[in-house]
Amino acid sequence: MAHYQNFEELEIYRLARSQCMQIWSLINETSLSKDYKLKEQINGSSGSVMDNIAEGFGRGGNKEFIQFLSFARGSNHETKAQLQRAFDRNHISLNDYEDMISKLKLLMNKSRNS
């Protein structure tokens, strides 16, 4: 972590940001926008992944960064469960669901290796 100047340089942060933007697009382009509780939950959890990576980086130590990566992984799993609910409620297509799940898995794997 020492050779990075800011959290935006981290691949894991860029993946989390991309995931968050894709979730936001799904919210705005599907009936998920009308499921207010689920919309807020999935928007919050996907944003929390980014936020925890940034906060952990900002703490300045490897131990803290690892702890906040753990929080980010938890939020990522939360996002996965919410995507499953969105799919089960017919808010998102199977294609969108599978695409997002594969990206969530990639992010989870990257977070374990960071």
mmCIF file of N, CA and C in Angstrom:
data_model
loop_
_atom_site.group_PDB
_atom_site.id
_atom_site.type_symbol
_atom_site.label_atom_id
_atom_site.label_comp_id
_atom_site.label_asym_id
_atom_site.label_seq_id
_atom_site.Cartn_x
_atom_site.Cartn_y
_atom_site.Cartn_z
ATOM 1 N N MET A 1 0.822 -1.196 0.000
ATOM 2 C CA MET A 1 0.000 0.000 0.000
ATOM 3 C C MET A 1 0.862 1.255 0.000
ATOM 4 N N ALA A 2 2.086 1.174 0.466
ATOM 5 C CA ALA A 2 2.925 2.348 0.671
ATOM 6 C C ALA A 2 3.241 3.105 -0.614
ATOM 7 N N HIS A 3 3.256 2.448 -1.750
ATOM 8 C CA HIS A 3 3.655 3.136 -2.969
ATOM 9 C C HIS A 3 2.503 3.859 -3.667
ATOM 10 N N TYR A 4 1.308 3.802 -3.125
ATOM 11 C CA TYR A 4 0.169 4.526 -3.697
ATOM 12 C C TYR A 4 0.033 5.870 -3.006
ATOM 13 N N GLN A 5 -0.248 6.899 -3.803
ATOM 14 C CA GLN A 5 -0.408 8.241 -3.254
ATOM 15 C C GLN A 5 -1.829 8.503 -2.761
ATOM 16 N N ASN A 6 -2.805 7.887 -3.427
ATOM 17 C CA ASN A 6 -4.199 8.077 -3.019
ATOM 18 C C ASN A 6 -5.010 6.832 -3.352
ATOM 19 N N PHE A 7 -6.151 6.724 -2.711
ATOM 20 C CA PHE A 7 -6.951 5.505 -2.856
ATOM 21 C C PHE A 7 -7.500 5.318 -4.264
ATOM 22 N N GLU A 8 -7.644 6.407 -5.025
ATOM 23 C CA GLU A 8 -8.159 6.293 -6.387
ATOM 24 C C GLU A 8 -7.237 5.487 -7.295
ATOM 25 N N GLU A 9 -5.985 5.329 -6.903
ATOM 26 C CA GLU A 9 -5.029 4.546 -7.685
ATOM 27 C C GLU A 9 -5.211 3.042 -7.497
ATOM 28 N N LEU A 10 -5.881 2.637 -6.441
ATOM 29 C CA LEU A 10 -6.044 1.218 -6.135
ATOM 30 C C LEU A 10 -7.021 0.561 -7.103
ATOM 31 N N GLU A 11 -6.613 -0.554 -7.676
ATOM 32 C CA GLU A 11 -7.498 -1.281 -8.592
ATOM 33 C C GLU A 11 -8.795 -1.677 -7.899
ATOM 34 N N ILE A 12 -8.708 -2.103 -6.666
ATOM 35 C CA ILE A 12 -9.900 -2.532 -5.944
ATOM 36 C C ILE A 12 -10.882 -1.369 -5.769
ATOM 37 N N TYR A 13 -10.368 -0.170 -5.557
ATOM 38 C CA TYR A 13 -11.251 0.999 -5.439
ATOM 39 C C TYR A 13 -11.912 1.293 -6.782
ATOM 40 N N ARG A 14 -11.148 1.219 -7.856
ATOM 41 C CA ARG A 14 -11.718 1.482 -9.189
ATOM 42 C C ARG A 14 -12.805 0.467 -9.522
ATOM 43 N N LEU A 15 -12.601 -0.806 -9.152
ATOM 44 C CA LEU A 15 -13.628 -1.828 -9.370
ATOM 45 C C LEU A 15 -14.872 -1.534 -8.533
ATOM 46 N N ALA A 16 -14.668 -1.137 -7.292
ATOM 47 C CA ALA A 16 -15.800 -0.821 -6.412
ATOM 48 C C ALA A 16 -16.580 0.379 -6.942
ATOM 49 N N ARG A 17 -15.870 1.373 -7.444
ATOM 50 C CA ARG A 17 -16.539 2.557 -7.998
ATOM 51 C C ARG A 17 -17.348 2.184 -9.236
ATOM 52 N N SER A 18 -16.764 1.387 -10.107
ATOM 53 C CA SER A 18 -17.471 0.932 -11.303
ATOM 54 C C SER A 18 -18.724 0.150 -10.924
ATOM 55 N N GLN A 19 -18.582 -0.729 -9.939
ATOM 56 C CA GLN A 19 -19.726 -1.512 -9.469
ATOM 57 C C GLN A 19 -20.818 -0.592 -8.936
ATOM 58 N N CYS A 20 -20.433 0.398 -8.162
ATOM 59 C CA CYS A 20 -21.399 1.334 -7.588
ATOM 60 C C CYS A 20 -22.136 2.102 -8.691
ATOM 61 N N MET A 21 -21.416 2.524 -9.710
ATOM 62 C CA MET A 21 -22.045 3.249 -10.821
ATOM 63 C C MET A 21 -22.989 2.340 -11.602
ATOM 64 N N GLN A 22 -22.623 1.070 -11.760
ATOM 65 C CA GLN A 22 -23.507 0.131 -12.460
ATOM 66 C C GLN A 22 -24.774 -0.138 -11.657
ATOM 67 N N ILE A 23 -24.640 -0.235 -10.348
ATOM 68 C CA ILE A 23 -25.814 -0.404 -9.488
ATOM 69 C C ILE A 23 -26.729 0.806 -9.646
ATOM 70 N N TRP A 24 -26.155 1.997 -9.650
ATOM 71 C CA TRP A 24 -26.954 3.216 -9.796
ATOM 72 C C TRP A 24 -27.690 3.220 -11.136
ATOM 73 N N SER A 25 -27.027 2.779 -12.183
ATOM 74 C CA SER A 25 -27.685 2.684 -13.495
ATOM 75 C C SER A 25 -28.836 1.692 -13.454
ATOM 76 N N LEU A 26 -28.628 0.537 -12.822
ATOM 77 C CA LEU A 26 -29.710 -0.447 -12.698
ATOM 78 C C LEU A 26 -30.901 0.144 -11.949
ATOM 79 N N ILE A 27 -30.610 0.878 -10.895
ATOM 80 C CA ILE A 27 -31.686 1.508 -10.123
ATOM 81 C C ILE A 27 -32.497 2.431 -11.020
ATOM 82 N N ASN A 28 -31.824 3.257 -11.789
ATOM 83 C CA ASN A 28 -32.508 4.271 -12.588
ATOM 84 C C ASN A 28 -33.150 3.741 -13.860
ATOM 85 N N GLU A 29 -32.707 2.571 -14.331
ATOM 86 C CA GLU A 29 -33.204 2.047 -15.605
ATOM 87 C C GLU A 29 -34.217 0.921 -15.448
ATOM 88 N N THR A 30 -34.505 0.525 -14.221
ATOM 89 C CA THR A 30 -35.409 -0.606 -13.997
ATOM 90 C C THR A 30 -36.480 -0.236 -12.972
ATOM 91 N N SER A 31 -37.381 -1.174 -12.742
ATOM 92 C CA SER A 31 -38.431 -0.946 -11.743
ATOM 93 C C SER A 31 -37.882 -0.934 -10.320
ATOM 94 N N LEU A 32 -36.616 -1.233 -10.162
ATOM 95 C CA LEU A 32 -35.983 -1.136 -8.850
ATOM 96 C C LEU A 32 -36.120 0.280 -8.286
ATOM 97 N N SER A 33 -36.210 1.252 -9.170
ATOM 98 C CA SER A 33 -36.348 2.645 -8.728
ATOM 99 C C SER A 33 -37.618 2.873 -7.910
ATOM 100 N N LYS A 34 -38.610 2.004 -8.074
ATOM 101 C CA LYS A 34 -39.878 2.154 -7.351
ATOM 102 C C LYS A 34 -39.937 1.328 -6.066
ATOM 103 N N ASP A 35 -38.962 0.457 -5.869
ATOM 104 C CA ASP A 35 -38.873 -0.338 -4.639
ATOM 105 C C ASP A 35 -37.963 0.451 -3.688
ATOM 106 N N TYR A 36 -38.566 1.432 -3.026
ATOM 107 C CA TYR A 36 -37.786 2.454 -2.331
ATOM 108 C C TYR A 36 -36.849 1.902 -1.263
ATOM 109 N N LYS A 37 -37.314 0.980 -0.466
ATOM 110 C CA LYS A 37 -36.477 0.424 0.603
ATOM 111 C C LYS A 37 -35.279 -0.333 0.013
ATOM 112 N N LEU A 38 -35.543 -1.230 -0.936
ATOM 113 C CA LEU A 38 -34.465 -2.005 -1.543
ATOM 114 C C LEU A 38 -33.519 -1.096 -2.322
ATOM 115 N N LYS A 39 -34.068 -0.103 -2.995
ATOM 116 C CA LYS A 39 -33.242 0.851 -3.751
ATOM 117 C C LYS A 39 -32.248 1.552 -2.824
ATOM 118 N N GLU A 40 -32.726 2.013 -1.691
ATOM 119 C CA GLU A 40 -31.849 2.702 -0.745
ATOM 120 C C GLU A 40 -30.815 1.748 -0.148
ATOM 121 N N GLN A 41 -31.236 0.522 0.136
ATOM 122 C CA GLN A 41 -30.310 -0.450 0.720
ATOM 123 C C GLN A 41 -29.185 -0.799 -0.244
ATOM 124 N N ILE A 42 -29.524 -1.094 -1.483
ATOM 125 C CA ILE A 42 -28.499 -1.515 -2.444
ATOM 126 C C ILE A 42 -27.600 -0.347 -2.839
ATOM 127 N N ASN A 43 -28.159 0.838 -2.919
ATOM 128 C CA ASN A 43 -27.347 2.018 -3.192
ATOM 129 C C ASN A 43 -26.382 2.264 -2.030
ATOM 130 N N GLY A 44 -26.878 2.111 -0.816
ATOM 131 C CA GLY A 44 -26.035 2.321 0.358
ATOM 132 C C GLY A 44 -24.929 1.292 0.499
ATOM 133 N N SER A 45 -25.264 0.026 0.308
ATOM 134 C CA SER A 45 -24.243 -1.016 0.492
ATOM 135 C C SER A 45 -23.178 -0.958 -0.595
ATOM 136 N N SER A 46 -23.579 -0.669 -1.837
ATOM 137 C CA SER A 46 -22.566 -0.589 -2.897
ATOM 138 C C SER A 46 -21.660 0.624 -2.684
ATOM 139 N N GLY A 47 -22.223 1.715 -2.183
ATOM 140 C CA GLY A 47 -21.407 2.882 -1.851
ATOM 141 C C GLY A 47 -20.491 2.622 -0.667
ATOM 142 N N SER A 48 -20.959 1.814 0.259
ATOM 143 C CA SER A 48 -20.165 1.485 1.443
ATOM 144 C C SER A 48 -18.901 0.714 1.084
ATOM 145 N N VAL A 49 -18.952 -0.068 0.021
ATOM 146 C CA VAL A 49 -17.752 -0.788 -0.426
ATOM 147 C C VAL A 49 -16.662 0.229 -0.767
ATOM 148 N N MET A 50 -17.019 1.216 -1.582
ATOM 149 C CA MET A 50 -16.071 2.275 -1.947
ATOM 150 C C MET A 50 -15.584 3.029 -0.717
ATOM 151 N N ASP A 51 -16.545 3.412 0.127
ATOM 152 C CA ASP A 51 -16.231 4.235 1.291
ATOM 153 C C ASP A 51 -15.254 3.543 2.238
ATOM 154 N N ASN A 52 -15.457 2.258 2.459
ATOM 155 C CA ASN A 52 -14.574 1.533 3.377
ATOM 156 C C ASN A 52 -13.167 1.373 2.820
ATOM 157 N N ILE A 53 -13.052 1.181 1.527
ATOM 158 C CA ILE A 53 -11.722 1.106 0.914
ATOM 159 C C ILE A 53 -11.007 2.444 1.083
ATOM 160 N N ALA A 54 -11.720 3.531 0.796
ATOM 161 C CA ALA A 54 -11.133 4.866 0.928
ATOM 162 C C ALA A 54 -10.761 5.167 2.381
ATOM 163 N N GLU A 55 -11.664 4.851 3.307
ATOM 164 C CA GLU A 55 -11.381 5.129 4.715
ATOM 165 C C GLU A 55 -10.196 4.314 5.217
ATOM 166 N N GLY A 56 -10.156 3.043 4.852
ATOM 167 C CA GLY A 56 -9.034 2.209 5.272
ATOM 168 C C GLY A 56 -7.711 2.729 4.748
ATOM 169 N N PHE A 57 -7.703 3.168 3.498
ATOM 170 C CA PHE A 57 -6.492 3.740 2.918
ATOM 171 C C PHE A 57 -6.090 4.996 3.684
ATOM 172 N N GLY A 58 -7.087 5.810 3.992
ATOM 173 C CA GLY A 58 -6.829 7.071 4.679
ATOM 174 C C GLY A 58 -6.321 6.915 6.100
ATOM 175 N N ARG A 59 -6.521 5.764 6.686
ATOM 176 C CA ARG A 59 -6.032 5.524 8.049
ATOM 177 C C ARG A 59 -4.514 5.419 8.088
ATOM 178 N N GLY A 60 -3.904 5.130 6.943
ATOM 179 C CA GLY A 60 -2.455 5.191 6.831
ATOM 180 C C GLY A 60 -1.663 3.982 7.286
ATOM 181 N N GLY A 61 -2.318 2.966 7.777
ATOM 182 C CA GLY A 61 -1.576 1.786 8.219
ATOM 183 C C GLY A 61 -2.135 0.520 7.597
ATOM 184 N N ASN A 62 -1.271 -0.463 7.419
ATOM 185 C CA ASN A 62 -1.714 -1.717 6.804
ATOM 186 C C ASN A 62 -2.760 -2.437 7.638
ATOM 187 N N LYS A 63 -2.597 -2.423 8.965
ATOM 188 C CA LYS A 63 -3.549 -3.110 9.834
ATOM 189 C C LYS A 63 -4.952 -2.508 9.685
ATOM 190 N N GLU A 64 -5.031 -1.197 9.694
ATOM 191 C CA GLU A 64 -6.318 -0.528 9.532
ATOM 192 C C GLU A 64 -6.886 -0.764 8.139
ATOM 193 N N PHE A 65 -6.015 -0.723 7.139
ATOM 194 C CA PHE A 65 -6.478 -0.952 5.772
ATOM 195 C C PHE A 65 -7.077 -2.345 5.642
ATOM 196 N N ILE A 66 -6.420 -3.337 6.211
ATOM 197 C CA ILE A 66 -6.936 -4.713 6.163
ATOM 198 C C ILE A 66 -8.286 -4.804 6.866
ATOM 199 N N GLN A 67 -8.411 -4.127 7.999
ATOM 200 C CA GLN A 67 -9.684 -4.135 8.726
ATOM 201 C C GLN A 67 -10.804 -3.534 7.870
ATOM 202 N N PHE A 68 -10.531 -2.421 7.216
ATOM 203 C CA PHE A 68 -11.561 -1.776 6.410
ATOM 204 C C PHE A 68 -11.840 -2.540 5.119
ATOM 205 N N LEU A 69 -10.861 -3.281 4.607
ATOM 206 C CA LEU A 69 -11.141 -4.177 3.481
ATOM 207 C C LEU A 69 -12.123 -5.261 3.904
ATOM 208 N N SER A 70 -12.008 -5.702 5.140
ATOM 209 C CA SER A 70 -12.957 -6.682 5.670
ATOM 210 C C SER A 70 -14.365 -6.094 5.714
ATOM 211 N N PHE A 71 -14.480 -4.845 6.134
ATOM 212 C CA PHE A 71 -15.788 -4.171 6.133
ATOM 213 C C PHE A 71 -16.322 -4.052 4.705
ATOM 214 N N ALA A 72 -15.425 -3.723 3.767
ATOM 215 C CA ALA A 72 -15.834 -3.593 2.361
ATOM 216 C C ALA A 72 -16.345 -4.925 1.821
ATOM 217 N N ARG A 73 -15.672 -6.018 2.181
ATOM 218 C CA ARG A 73 -16.140 -7.342 1.753
ATOM 219 C C ARG A 73 -17.528 -7.633 2.314
ATOM 220 N N GLY A 74 -17.753 -7.255 3.563
ATOM 221 C CA GLY A 74 -19.074 -7.440 4.159
ATOM 222 C C GLY A 74 -20.141 -6.666 3.408
ATOM 223 N N SER A 75 -19.848 -5.431 3.055
ATOM 224 C CA SER A 75 -20.794 -4.617 2.284
ATOM 225 C C SER A 75 -21.010 -5.195 0.893
ATOM 226 N N ASN A 76 -19.965 -5.779 0.326
ATOM 227 C CA ASN A 76 -20.088 -6.396 -0.990
ATOM 228 C C ASN A 76 -21.030 -7.606 -0.933
ATOM 229 N N HIS A 77 -20.923 -8.390 0.131
ATOM 230 C CA HIS A 77 -21.840 -9.524 0.309
ATOM 231 C C HIS A 77 -23.270 -9.031 0.515
ATOM 232 N N GLU A 78 -23.403 -7.937 1.237
ATOM 233 C CA GLU A 78 -24.717 -7.335 1.435
ATOM 234 C C GLU A 78 -25.308 -6.909 0.087
ATOM 235 N N THR A 79 -24.499 -6.303 -0.756
ATOM 236 C CA THR A 79 -24.948 -5.906 -2.091
ATOM 237 C C THR A 79 -25.390 -7.124 -2.894
ATOM 238 N N LYS A 80 -24.656 -8.213 -2.769
ATOM 239 C CA LYS A 80 -25.012 -9.447 -3.482
ATOM 240 C C LYS A 80 -26.391 -9.938 -3.051
ATOM 241 N N ALA A 81 -26.647 -9.956 -1.752
ATOM 242 C CA ALA A 81 -27.953 -10.401 -1.255
ATOM 243 C C ALA A 81 -29.072 -9.489 -1.761
ATOM 244 N N GLN A 82 -28.803 -8.202 -1.822
ATOM 245 C CA GLN A 82 -29.811 -7.255 -2.306
ATOM 246 C C GLN A 82 -30.051 -7.419 -3.805
ATOM 247 N N LEU A 83 -29.006 -7.725 -4.555
ATOM 248 C CA LEU A 83 -29.187 -8.024 -5.981
ATOM 249 C C LEU A 83 -30.047 -9.264 -6.164
ATOM 250 N N GLN A 84 -29.851 -10.250 -5.298
ATOM 251 C CA GLN A 84 -30.685 -11.451 -5.370
ATOM 252 C C GLN A 84 -32.149 -11.101 -5.133
ATOM 253 N N ARG A 85 -32.411 -10.227 -4.159
ATOM 254 C CA ARG A 85 -33.795 -9.804 -3.920
ATOM 255 C C ARG A 85 -34.346 -9.036 -5.113
ATOM 256 N N ALA A 86 -33.526 -8.177 -5.711
ATOM 257 C CA ALA A 86 -33.977 -7.419 -6.883
ATOM 258 C C ALA A 86 -34.330 -8.365 -8.027
ATOM 259 N N PHE A 87 -33.524 -9.398 -8.211
ATOM 260 C CA PHE A 87 -33.813 -10.385 -9.247
ATOM 261 C C PHE A 87 -35.074 -11.167 -8.900
ATOM 262 N N ASP A 88 -35.183 -11.623 -7.656
ATOM 263 C CA ASP A 88 -36.356 -12.395 -7.228
ATOM 264 C C ASP A 88 -37.652 -11.606 -7.368
ATOM 265 N N ARG A 89 -37.557 -10.292 -7.249
ATOM 266 C CA ARG A 89 -38.740 -9.429 -7.375
ATOM 267 C C ARG A 89 -38.953 -8.960 -8.815
ATOM 268 N N ASN A 90 -38.191 -9.513 -9.731
ATOM 269 C CA ASN A 90 -38.299 -9.201 -11.166
ATOM 270 C C ASN A 90 -37.969 -7.745 -11.505
ATOM 271 N N HIS A 91 -37.115 -7.134 -10.710
ATOM 272 C CA HIS A 91 -36.676 -5.770 -11.017
ATOM 273 C C HIS A 91 -35.552 -5.763 -12.050
ATOM 274 N N ILE A 92 -34.737 -6.817 -12.048
ATOM 275 C CA ILE A 92 -33.604 -6.876 -12.972
ATOM 276 C C ILE A 92 -33.636 -8.198 -13.728
ATOM 277 N N SER A 93 -33.074 -8.169 -14.918
ATOM 278 C CA SER A 93 -33.061 -9.362 -15.776
ATOM 279 C C SER A 93 -32.019 -10.369 -15.289
ATOM 280 N N LEU A 94 -32.148 -11.585 -15.770
ATOM 281 C CA LEU A 94 -31.167 -12.622 -15.458
ATOM 282 C C LEU A 94 -29.785 -12.200 -15.951
ATOM 283 N N ASN A 95 -29.726 -11.613 -17.132
ATOM 284 C CA ASN A 95 -28.452 -11.160 -17.690
ATOM 285 C C ASN A 95 -27.800 -10.102 -16.793
ATOM 286 N N ASP A 96 -28.581 -9.101 -16.371
ATOM 287 C CA ASP A 96 -28.042 -8.068 -15.479
ATOM 288 C C ASP A 96 -27.604 -8.670 -14.148
ATOM 289 N N TYR A 97 -28.421 -9.567 -13.636
ATOM 290 C CA TYR A 97 -28.109 -10.217 -12.359
ATOM 291 C C TYR A 97 -26.793 -10.993 -12.454
ATOM 292 N N GLU A 98 -26.664 -11.832 -13.460
ATOM 293 C CA GLU A 98 -25.451 -12.645 -13.613
ATOM 294 C C GLU A 98 -24.220 -11.777 -13.855
ATOM 295 N N ASP A 99 -24.383 -10.707 -14.633
ATOM 296 C CA ASP A 99 -23.276 -9.790 -14.892
ATOM 297 C C ASP A 99 -22.799 -9.135 -13.599
ATOM 298 N N MET A 100 -23.737 -8.650 -12.805
ATOM 299 C CA MET A 100 -23.367 -7.995 -11.554
ATOM 300 C C MET A 100 -22.761 -8.985 -10.559
ATOM 301 N N ILE A 101 -23.310 -10.186 -10.486
ATOM 302 C CA ILE A 101 -22.773 -11.183 -9.556
ATOM 303 C C ILE A 101 -21.330 -11.539 -9.925
ATOM 304 N N SER A 102 -21.041 -11.662 -11.223
ATOM 305 C CA SER A 102 -19.659 -11.978 -11.619
ATOM 306 C C SER A 102 -18.715 -10.836 -11.247
ATOM 307 N N LYS A 103 -19.183 -9.605 -11.342
ATOM 308 C CA LYS A 103 -18.351 -8.457 -10.962
ATOM 309 C C LYS A 103 -18.162 -8.384 -9.450
ATOM 310 N N LEU A 104 -19.208 -8.733 -8.714
ATOM 311 C CA LEU A 104 -19.085 -8.777 -7.255
ATOM 312 C C LEU A 104 -18.052 -9.819 -6.840
ATOM 313 N N LYS A 105 -18.084 -10.975 -7.489
ATOM 314 C CA LYS A 105 -17.123 -12.038 -7.171
ATOM 315 C C LYS A 105 -15.695 -11.591 -7.484
ATOM 316 N N LEU A 106 -15.518 -10.912 -8.608
ATOM 317 C CA LEU A 106 -14.194 -10.399 -8.962
ATOM 318 C C LEU A 106 -13.702 -9.438 -7.887
ATOM 319 N N LEU A 107 -14.574 -8.551 -7.449
ATOM 320 C CA LEU A 107 -14.199 -7.592 -6.417
ATOM 321 C C LEU A 107 -13.859 -8.301 -5.104
ATOM 322 N N MET A 108 -14.635 -9.324 -4.757
ATOM 323 C CA MET A 108 -14.346 -10.080 -3.528
ATOM 324 C C MET A 108 -12.976 -10.748 -3.608
ATOM 325 N N ASN A 109 -12.675 -11.334 -4.763
ATOM 326 C CA ASN A 109 -11.368 -11.982 -4.939
ATOM 327 C C ASN A 109 -10.232 -10.972 -4.862
ATOM 328 N N LYS A 110 -10.418 -9.820 -5.479
ATOM 329 C CA LYS A 110 -9.384 -8.777 -5.442
ATOM 330 C C LYS A 110 -9.180 -8.269 -4.018
ATOM 331 N N SER A 111 -10.266 -8.168 -3.258
ATOM 332 C CA SER A 111 -10.136 -7.652 -1.890
ATOM 333 C C SER A 111 -9.369 -8.628 -1.005
ATOM 334 N N ARG A 112 -9.472 -9.894 -1.283
ATOM 335 C CA ARG A 112 -8.720 -10.894 -0.504
ATOM 336 C C ARG A 112 -7.227 -10.828 -0.817
ATOM 337 N N ASN A 113 -6.905 -10.404 -2.032
ATOM 338 C CA ASN A 113 -5.508 -10.374 -2.466
ATOM 339 C C ASN A 113 -4.831 -9.024 -2.241
ATOM 340 N N SER A 114 -5.582 -8.048 -1.761
ATOM 341 C CA SER A 114 -5.000 -6.706 -1.551
ATOM 342 C C SER A 114 -4.242 -6.628 -0.241
#
